[in-house]
Amino acid sequence: MRPIRHDSSIVEFQRKRSGDSAAFLVPFLTSGMILLDAGCGPGTITAALAGVVAKAVGVDIEPNAIVAANRLAAAEGLTNLAFVEADITALPFENESFDAVFFHAVLYHQSHAVLARALAEARRLLKPGGLIATRDADIGGNVLHPDIDGVRLALDLWQRWYEHGDPDALRFGRRQGSILRAHGFTPVWAGASYVNHSADAASRTEAVTDARRSLLGLGPQLVAKGLATDDEIQAALTGWDAWGRDPDAVYFRCRCECVARKD
């Protein structure tokens, strides 16, 4: 499985949104559950879920992500939280050892073969009746105004960073229920939510600051990998600056959500 890269600005954004990212799952959880966060990244969402269940375990294939996650757990003094470096297609846990498995912004990055193996592992690890929850992007649901070319380019550059090989991946969110059903789970709930980057002037300013930080950080790496040009990076920065100057600008990022059960 190809690891998902974690730029520092991406980590900081995840930290800000960790509670919102798992809010849809919380009503399905109970205090006695053991939960696995598969592809946990820097662990911010895992830490939020640890406050709801008996134990939360995060796994990620990238060593730096696990280092950051362990640092977070130590800083917050969470004793029911653990992180393990592992591949989501070959997890080091016993059969039927979890009550819930959560995939956040992980599955749409994967090839069909890796997706199948990851979901097979989730099924193996879940107890009978256990829950699988997924939350992933769907670019078709994004709301942007004004529709500035430079901002659209910035969104495309971020997709290039993740190197999507399948164009359908960008509309993965709406297909989560059918995908889970095809892999032997029974969907019990579906929904969607938005990450709001434009609630007020302060949030728009923060969105532009975050976008600029990410583009300036990722830009040289995108150029070095042949995924972008310097002119494209500059056009994306200019686009975000123009968007931020519009007092009526909006940007809502769509995230589709699904909860299914292992029968």
mmCIF file of C-alpha atoms in Angstrom:
data_model
loop_
_atom_site.group_PDB
_atom_site.id
_atom_site.type_symbol
_atom_site.label_atom_id
_atom_site.label_comp_id
_atom_site.label_asym_id
_atom_site.label_seq_id
_atom_site.Cartn_x
_atom_site.Cartn_y
_atom_site.Cartn_z
ATOM 1 C CA MET A 1 0.000 0.000 0.000
ATOM 2 C CA ARG A 2 1.304 3.464 -0.899
ATOM 3 C CA PRO A 3 1.534 5.654 2.226
ATOM 4 C CA ILE A 4 -0.412 8.911 2.410
ATOM 5 C CA ARG A 5 1.923 11.868 2.816
ATOM 6 C CA HIS A 6 1.329 14.237 5.743
ATOM 7 C CA ASP A 7 2.458 17.797 5.117
ATOM 8 C CA SER A 8 2.657 19.919 8.298
ATOM 9 C CA SER A 9 -0.174 22.188 7.144
ATOM 10 C CA ILE A 10 -2.377 19.142 6.512
ATOM 11 C CA VAL A 11 -1.642 17.916 10.045
ATOM 12 C CA GLU A 12 -2.564 21.317 11.502
ATOM 13 C CA PHE A 13 -5.833 21.420 9.551
ATOM 14 C CA GLN A 14 -6.726 17.919 10.758
ATOM 15 C CA ARG A 15 -6.045 18.993 14.332
ATOM 16 C CA LYS A 16 -8.533 21.869 13.998
ATOM 17 C CA ARG A 17 -11.271 19.648 12.527
ATOM 18 C CA SER A 18 -10.772 16.368 14.415
ATOM 19 C CA GLY A 19 -14.012 16.452 16.401
ATOM 20 C CA ASP A 20 -16.149 17.448 13.418
ATOM 21 C CA SER A 21 -14.655 14.664 11.312
ATOM 22 C CA ALA A 22 -15.994 11.927 13.578
ATOM 23 C CA ALA A 23 -19.219 13.553 14.781
ATOM 24 C CA PHE A 24 -21.452 11.375 12.578
ATOM 25 C CA LEU A 25 -20.030 8.193 14.131
ATOM 26 C CA VAL A 26 -20.378 9.159 17.799
ATOM 27 C CA PRO A 27 -24.116 8.284 18.144
ATOM 28 C CA PHE A 28 -23.308 4.707 17.103
ATOM 29 C CA LEU A 29 -20.579 4.243 19.728
ATOM 30 C CA THR A 30 -20.805 3.161 23.358
ATOM 31 C CA SER A 31 -18.412 3.535 26.243
ATOM 32 C CA GLY A 32 -17.456 -0.158 26.272
ATOM 33 C CA MET A 33 -16.292 -0.378 22.650
ATOM 34 C CA ILE A 34 -12.804 -0.983 21.281
ATOM 35 C CA LEU A 35 -12.292 1.069 18.119
ATOM 36 C CA LEU A 36 -9.708 0.941 15.351
ATOM 37 C CA ASP A 37 -8.896 4.089 13.367
ATOM 38 C CA ALA A 38 -7.365 2.694 10.173
ATOM 39 C CA GLY A 39 -5.064 5.177 8.471
ATOM 40 C CA CYS A 40 -5.046 7.495 11.482
ATOM 41 C CA GLY A 41 -2.424 9.973 10.265
ATOM 42 C CA PRO A 42 -1.287 12.248 13.123
ATOM 43 C CA GLY A 43 -3.934 10.783 15.439
ATOM 44 C CA THR A 44 -6.130 13.806 16.032
ATOM 45 C CA ILE A 45 -9.379 12.024 15.140
ATOM 46 C CA THR A 46 -8.350 8.887 17.057
ATOM 47 C CA ALA A 47 -7.766 11.030 20.133
ATOM 48 C CA ALA A 48 -11.213 12.603 19.793
ATOM 49 C CA LEU A 49 -12.838 9.168 19.566
ATOM 50 C CA ALA A 50 -10.874 7.903 22.573
ATOM 51 C CA GLY A 51 -13.060 10.137 24.700
ATOM 52 C CA VAL A 52 -16.146 8.161 23.662
ATOM 53 C CA VAL A 53 -15.017 4.502 23.770
ATOM 54 C CA ALA A 54 -13.153 2.202 26.151
ATOM 55 C CA LYS A 55 -10.075 2.070 23.919
ATOM 56 C CA ALA A 56 -9.041 3.557 20.593
ATOM 57 C CA VAL A 57 -6.185 2.224 18.477
ATOM 58 C CA GLY A 58 -4.807 4.133 15.504
ATOM 59 C CA VAL A 59 -2.723 2.571 12.757
ATOM 60 C CA ASP A 60 -0.828 4.224 9.939
ATOM 61 C CA ILE A 61 1.828 3.006 7.506
ATOM 62 C CA GLU A 62 3.861 6.204 7.739
ATOM 63 C CA PRO A 63 6.379 6.286 10.620
ATOM 64 C CA ASN A 64 6.318 10.079 10.936
ATOM 65 C CA ALA A 65 2.553 10.040 11.366
ATOM 66 C CA ILE A 66 2.842 7.542 14.229
ATOM 67 C CA VAL A 67 5.560 9.640 15.873
ATOM 68 C CA ALA A 68 3.247 12.667 15.730
ATOM 69 C CA ALA A 69 0.310 10.593 17.012
ATOM 70 C CA ASN A 70 2.277 9.238 19.974
ATOM 71 C CA ARG A 71 3.431 12.758 20.797
ATOM 72 C CA LEU A 72 -0.201 13.886 20.806
ATOM 73 C CA ALA A 73 -1.299 11.012 23.051
ATOM 74 C CA ALA A 74 1.487 11.775 25.540
ATOM 75 C CA ALA A 75 0.713 15.493 25.555
ATOM 76 C CA GLU A 76 -2.969 14.892 26.256
ATOM 77 C CA GLY A 77 -2.355 12.129 28.812
ATOM 78 C CA LEU A 78 -4.759 9.698 27.153
ATOM 79 C CA THR A 79 -4.281 6.249 28.671
ATOM 80 C CA ASN A 80 -6.901 4.469 26.526
ATOM 81 C CA LEU A 81 -5.191 5.445 23.271
ATOM 82 C CA ALA A 82 -2.520 3.538 21.341
ATOM 83 C CA PHE A 83 -0.854 3.904 17.954
ATOM 84 C CA VAL A 84 0.766 1.227 15.817
ATOM 85 C CA GLU A 85 2.746 1.487 12.595
ATOM 86 C CA ALA A 86 1.044 -0.938 10.221
ATOM 87 C CA ASP A 87 -0.377 -1.423 6.745
ATOM 88 C CA ILE A 88 -4.204 -1.348 6.649
ATOM 89 C CA THR A 89 -4.113 -4.371 4.332
ATOM 90 C CA ALA A 90 -2.195 -6.538 6.831
ATOM 91 C CA LEU A 91 -3.011 -5.519 10.385
ATOM 92 C CA PRO A 92 -1.313 -7.105 13.428
ATOM 93 C CA PHE A 93 -4.465 -7.886 15.412
ATOM 94 C CA GLU A 94 -6.464 -11.010 16.208
ATOM 95 C CA ASN A 95 -9.692 -11.878 14.435
ATOM 96 C CA GLU A 96 -12.835 -10.227 15.850
ATOM 97 C CA SER A 97 -10.895 -7.974 18.219
ATOM 98 C CA PHE A 98 -12.697 -4.665 17.518
ATOM 99 C CA ASP A 99 -16.238 -3.365 17.899
ATOM 100 C CA ALA A 100 -15.787 -0.613 15.306
ATOM 101 C CA VAL A 101 -13.396 0.249 12.494
ATOM 102 C CA PHE A 102 -13.155 3.801 11.150
ATOM 103 C CA PHE A 103 -11.655 4.949 7.844
ATOM 104 C CA HIS A 104 -11.384 8.707 7.453
ATOM 105 C CA ALA A 105 -10.117 10.166 4.152
ATOM 106 C CA VAL A 106 -8.240 6.928 3.462
ATOM 107 C CA LEU A 107 -10.117 4.631 1.119
ATOM 108 C CA TYR A 108 -10.559 6.951 -1.849
ATOM 109 C CA HIS A 109 -6.781 7.191 -2.160
ATOM 110 C CA GLN A 110 -6.435 3.462 -2.792
ATOM 111 C CA SER A 111 -6.457 1.255 -5.862
ATOM 112 C CA HIS A 112 -9.287 -1.255 -6.280
ATOM 113 C CA ALA A 113 -6.998 -4.078 -5.117
ATOM 114 C CA VAL A 114 -5.843 -2.251 -1.983
ATOM 115 C CA LEU A 115 -9.388 -1.158 -1.194
ATOM 116 C CA ALA A 116 -10.562 -4.776 -1.345
ATOM 117 C CA ARG A 117 -7.761 -5.964 0.943
ATOM 118 C CA ALA A 118 -8.333 -3.145 3.435
ATOM 119 C CA LEU A 119 -12.054 -3.885 3.687
ATOM 120 C CA ALA A 120 -11.349 -7.606 4.008
ATOM 121 C CA GLU A 121 -9.050 -6.824 6.939
ATOM 122 C CA ALA A 122 -11.731 -4.656 8.525
ATOM 123 C CA ARG A 123 -14.224 -7.493 8.210
ATOM 124 C CA ARG A 124 -11.747 -9.948 9.733
ATOM 125 C CA LEU A 125 -11.086 -7.690 12.728
ATOM 126 C CA LEU A 126 -14.698 -6.796 13.483
ATOM 127 C CA LYS A 127 -16.750 -8.763 15.961
ATOM 128 C CA PRO A 128 -20.106 -10.072 14.685
ATOM 129 C CA GLY A 129 -22.422 -7.088 14.490
ATOM 130 C CA GLY A 130 -19.476 -4.705 14.595
ATOM 131 C CA LEU A 131 -19.528 -1.365 12.821
ATOM 132 C CA ILE A 132 -17.476 0.001 9.953
ATOM 133 C CA ALA A 133 -17.630 3.755 9.353
ATOM 134 C CA THR A 134 -16.206 5.679 6.417
ATOM 135 C CA ARG A 135 -15.934 9.398 5.685
ATOM 136 C CA ASP A 136 -14.484 10.486 2.378
ATOM 137 C CA ALA A 137 -14.392 13.295 -0.111
ATOM 138 C CA ASP A 138 -16.688 13.896 -3.038
ATOM 139 C CA ILE A 139 -15.490 16.762 -5.161
ATOM 140 C CA GLY A 140 -18.849 16.913 -6.922
ATOM 141 C CA GLY A 141 -20.427 18.214 -3.727
ATOM 142 C CA ASN A 142 -18.030 21.106 -3.098
ATOM 143 C CA VAL A 143 -19.562 24.587 -3.069
ATOM 144 C CA LEU A 144 -17.320 27.442 -4.217
ATOM 145 C CA HIS A 145 -18.138 31.103 -4.907
ATOM 146 C CA PRO A 146 -16.842 33.021 -6.722
ATOM 147 C CA ASP A 147 -15.657 30.240 -9.004
ATOM 148 C CA ILE A 148 -12.108 31.522 -9.457
ATOM 149 C CA ASP A 149 -9.809 29.611 -11.798
ATOM 150 C CA GLY A 150 -6.857 29.895 -9.424
ATOM 151 C CA VAL A 151 -8.780 28.319 -6.544
ATOM 152 C CA ARG A 152 -9.981 25.474 -8.788
ATOM 153 C CA LEU A 153 -6.348 25.020 -9.816
ATOM 154 C CA ALA A 154 -5.292 24.883 -6.151
ATOM 155 C CA LEU A 155 -7.851 22.134 -5.494
ATOM 156 C CA ASP A 156 -6.498 20.239 -8.496
ATOM 157 C CA LEU A 157 -2.926 20.625 -7.237
ATOM 158 C CA TRP A 158 -3.874 19.067 -3.910
ATOM 159 C CA GLN A 159 -5.421 16.135 -5.755
ATOM 160 C CA ARG A 160 -2.215 15.734 -7.744
ATOM 161 C CA TRP A 161 -0.320 15.582 -4.445
ATOM 162 C CA TYR A 162 -2.265 12.469 -3.560
ATOM 163 C CA GLU A 163 -1.643 11.067 -7.051
ATOM 164 C CA HIS A 164 -5.129 9.746 -7.753
ATOM 165 C CA GLY A 165 -4.889 7.193 -10.532
ATOM 166 C CA ASP A 166 -8.644 6.689 -10.786
ATOM 167 C CA PRO A 167 -10.824 9.670 -11.795
ATOM 168 C CA ASP A 168 -13.777 8.064 -9.988
ATOM 169 C CA ALA A 169 -11.829 8.453 -6.734
ATOM 170 C CA LEU A 170 -12.786 12.127 -6.591
ATOM 171 C CA ARG A 171 -16.453 11.074 -6.314
ATOM 172 C CA PHE A 172 -15.793 8.197 -3.959
ATOM 173 C CA GLY A 173 -17.919 9.671 -1.176
ATOM 174 C CA ARG A 174 -21.300 9.133 -2.803
ATOM 175 C CA ARG A 175 -20.436 5.490 -3.564
ATOM 176 C CA GLN A 176 -19.407 4.417 -0.065
ATOM 177 C CA GLY A 177 -22.609 2.540 0.730
ATOM 178 C CA SER A 178 -22.547 0.516 -2.470
ATOM 179 C CA ILE A 179 -18.846 -0.202 -2.045
ATOM 180 C CA LEU A 180 -19.287 -1.431 1.527
ATOM 181 C CA ARG A 181 -22.262 -3.570 0.503
ATOM 182 C CA ALA A 182 -20.225 -5.114 -2.329
ATOM 183 C CA HIS A 183 -17.622 -6.136 0.249
ATOM 184 C CA GLY A 184 -20.044 -7.893 2.565
ATOM 185 C CA PHE A 185 -21.245 -5.148 4.912
ATOM 186 C CA THR A 186 -24.796 -3.911 5.427
ATOM 187 C CA PRO A 187 -25.110 -0.094 5.367
ATOM 188 C CA VAL A 188 -27.305 1.246 8.147
ATOM 189 C CA TRP A 189 -26.816 5.022 7.791
ATOM 190 C CA ALA A 190 -25.563 7.513 5.217
ATOM 191 C CA GLY A 191 -25.100 11.249 5.297
ATOM 192 C CA ALA A 192 -22.898 14.162 4.371
ATOM 193 C CA SER A 193 -21.410 17.196 6.020
ATOM 194 C CA TYR A 194 -19.393 20.195 4.963
ATOM 195 C CA VAL A 195 -16.138 21.646 6.129
ATOM 196 C CA ASN A 196 -16.976 25.354 6.233
ATOM 197 C CA HIS A 197 -14.125 27.644 5.227
ATOM 198 C CA SER A 198 -16.248 30.781 4.992
ATOM 199 C CA ALA A 199 -18.505 31.163 8.030
ATOM 200 C CA ASP A 200 -17.277 34.723 8.581
ATOM 201 C CA ALA A 201 -14.412 37.060 7.722
ATOM 202 C CA ALA A 202 -12.092 35.407 10.241
ATOM 203 C CA SER A 203 -12.670 31.912 8.837
ATOM 204 C CA ARG A 204 -12.120 33.154 5.280
ATOM 205 C CA THR A 205 -8.845 34.727 6.353
ATOM 206 C CA GLU A 206 -7.853 31.488 8.057
ATOM 207 C CA ALA A 207 -8.763 29.511 4.918
ATOM 208 C CA VAL A 208 -6.532 31.684 2.770
ATOM 209 C CA THR A 209 -3.712 31.475 5.297
ATOM 210 C CA ASP A 210 -4.005 27.675 5.432
ATOM 211 C CA ALA A 211 -4.193 27.421 1.636
ATOM 212 C CA ARG A 212 -1.144 29.634 1.146
ATOM 213 C CA ARG A 213 0.840 27.708 3.774
ATOM 214 C CA SER A 214 -0.044 24.402 2.132
ATOM 215 C CA LEU A 215 0.721 25.587 -1.410
ATOM 216 C CA LEU A 216 4.027 27.143 -0.397
ATOM 217 C CA GLY A 217 4.979 23.981 1.479
ATOM 218 C CA LEU A 218 3.854 21.513 -1.166
ATOM 219 C CA GLY A 219 4.764 23.629 -4.176
ATOM 220 C CA PRO A 220 8.469 22.766 -4.409
ATOM 221 C CA GLN A 221 7.675 19.081 -3.911
ATOM 222 C CA LEU A 222 4.961 19.115 -6.584
ATOM 223 C CA VAL A 223 7.352 20.823 -8.992
ATOM 224 C CA ALA A 224 10.185 18.403 -8.146
ATOM 225 C CA LYS A 225 7.903 15.440 -8.872
ATOM 226 C CA GLY A 226 6.782 16.970 -12.167
ATOM 227 C CA LEU A 227 3.203 17.329 -10.908
ATOM 228 C CA ALA A 228 3.036 21.126 -11.215
ATOM 229 C CA THR A 229 4.900 24.152 -12.527
ATOM 230 C CA ASP A 230 6.022 27.246 -10.657
ATOM 231 C CA ASP A 231 3.530 29.275 -12.706
ATOM 232 C CA GLU A 232 0.687 27.005 -11.560
ATOM 233 C CA ILE A 233 1.672 27.417 -7.916
ATOM 234 C CA GLN A 234 1.705 31.196 -8.319
ATOM 235 C CA ALA A 235 -1.656 31.194 -10.117
ATOM 236 C CA ALA A 236 -3.165 29.134 -7.294
ATOM 237 C CA LEU A 237 -1.811 31.556 -4.672
ATOM 238 C CA THR A 238 -3.180 34.522 -6.612
ATOM 239 C CA GLY A 239 -6.554 32.806 -6.875
ATOM 240 C CA TRP A 240 -6.831 32.277 -3.136
ATOM 241 C CA ASP A 241 -5.847 35.894 -2.467
ATOM 242 C CA ALA A 242 -8.625 37.073 -4.810
ATOM 243 C CA TRP A 243 -11.146 34.724 -3.175
ATOM 244 C CA GLY A 244 -10.198 36.007 0.270
ATOM 245 C CA ARG A 245 -10.792 39.640 -0.739
ATOM 246 C CA ASP A 246 -14.427 38.945 -1.648
ATOM 247 C CA PRO A 247 -16.594 39.541 1.474
ATOM 248 C CA ASP A 248 -19.244 37.177 0.091
ATOM 249 C CA ALA A 249 -16.879 34.330 -0.844
ATOM 250 C CA VAL A 250 -17.904 30.818 0.220
ATOM 251 C CA TYR A 251 -16.122 27.481 0.171
ATOM 252 C CA PHE A 252 -17.811 24.397 1.625
ATOM 253 C CA ARG A 253 -15.945 21.103 1.202
ATOM 254 C CA CYS A 254 -18.215 18.065 0.960
ATOM 255 C CA ARG A 255 -17.556 14.944 3.028
ATOM 256 C CA CYS A 256 -19.844 11.937 2.585
ATOM 257 C CA GLU A 257 -20.321 9.546 5.492
ATOM 258 C CA CYS A 258 -21.505 5.958 5.870
ATOM 259 C CA VAL A 259 -21.967 3.499 8.727
ATOM 260 C CA ALA A 260 -22.380 -0.221 7.995
ATOM 261 C CA ARG A 261 -22.570 -3.391 10.015
ATOM 262 C CA LYS A 262 -20.843 -6.746 9.807
ATOM 263 C CA ASP A 263 -23.647 -9.327 9.827
#
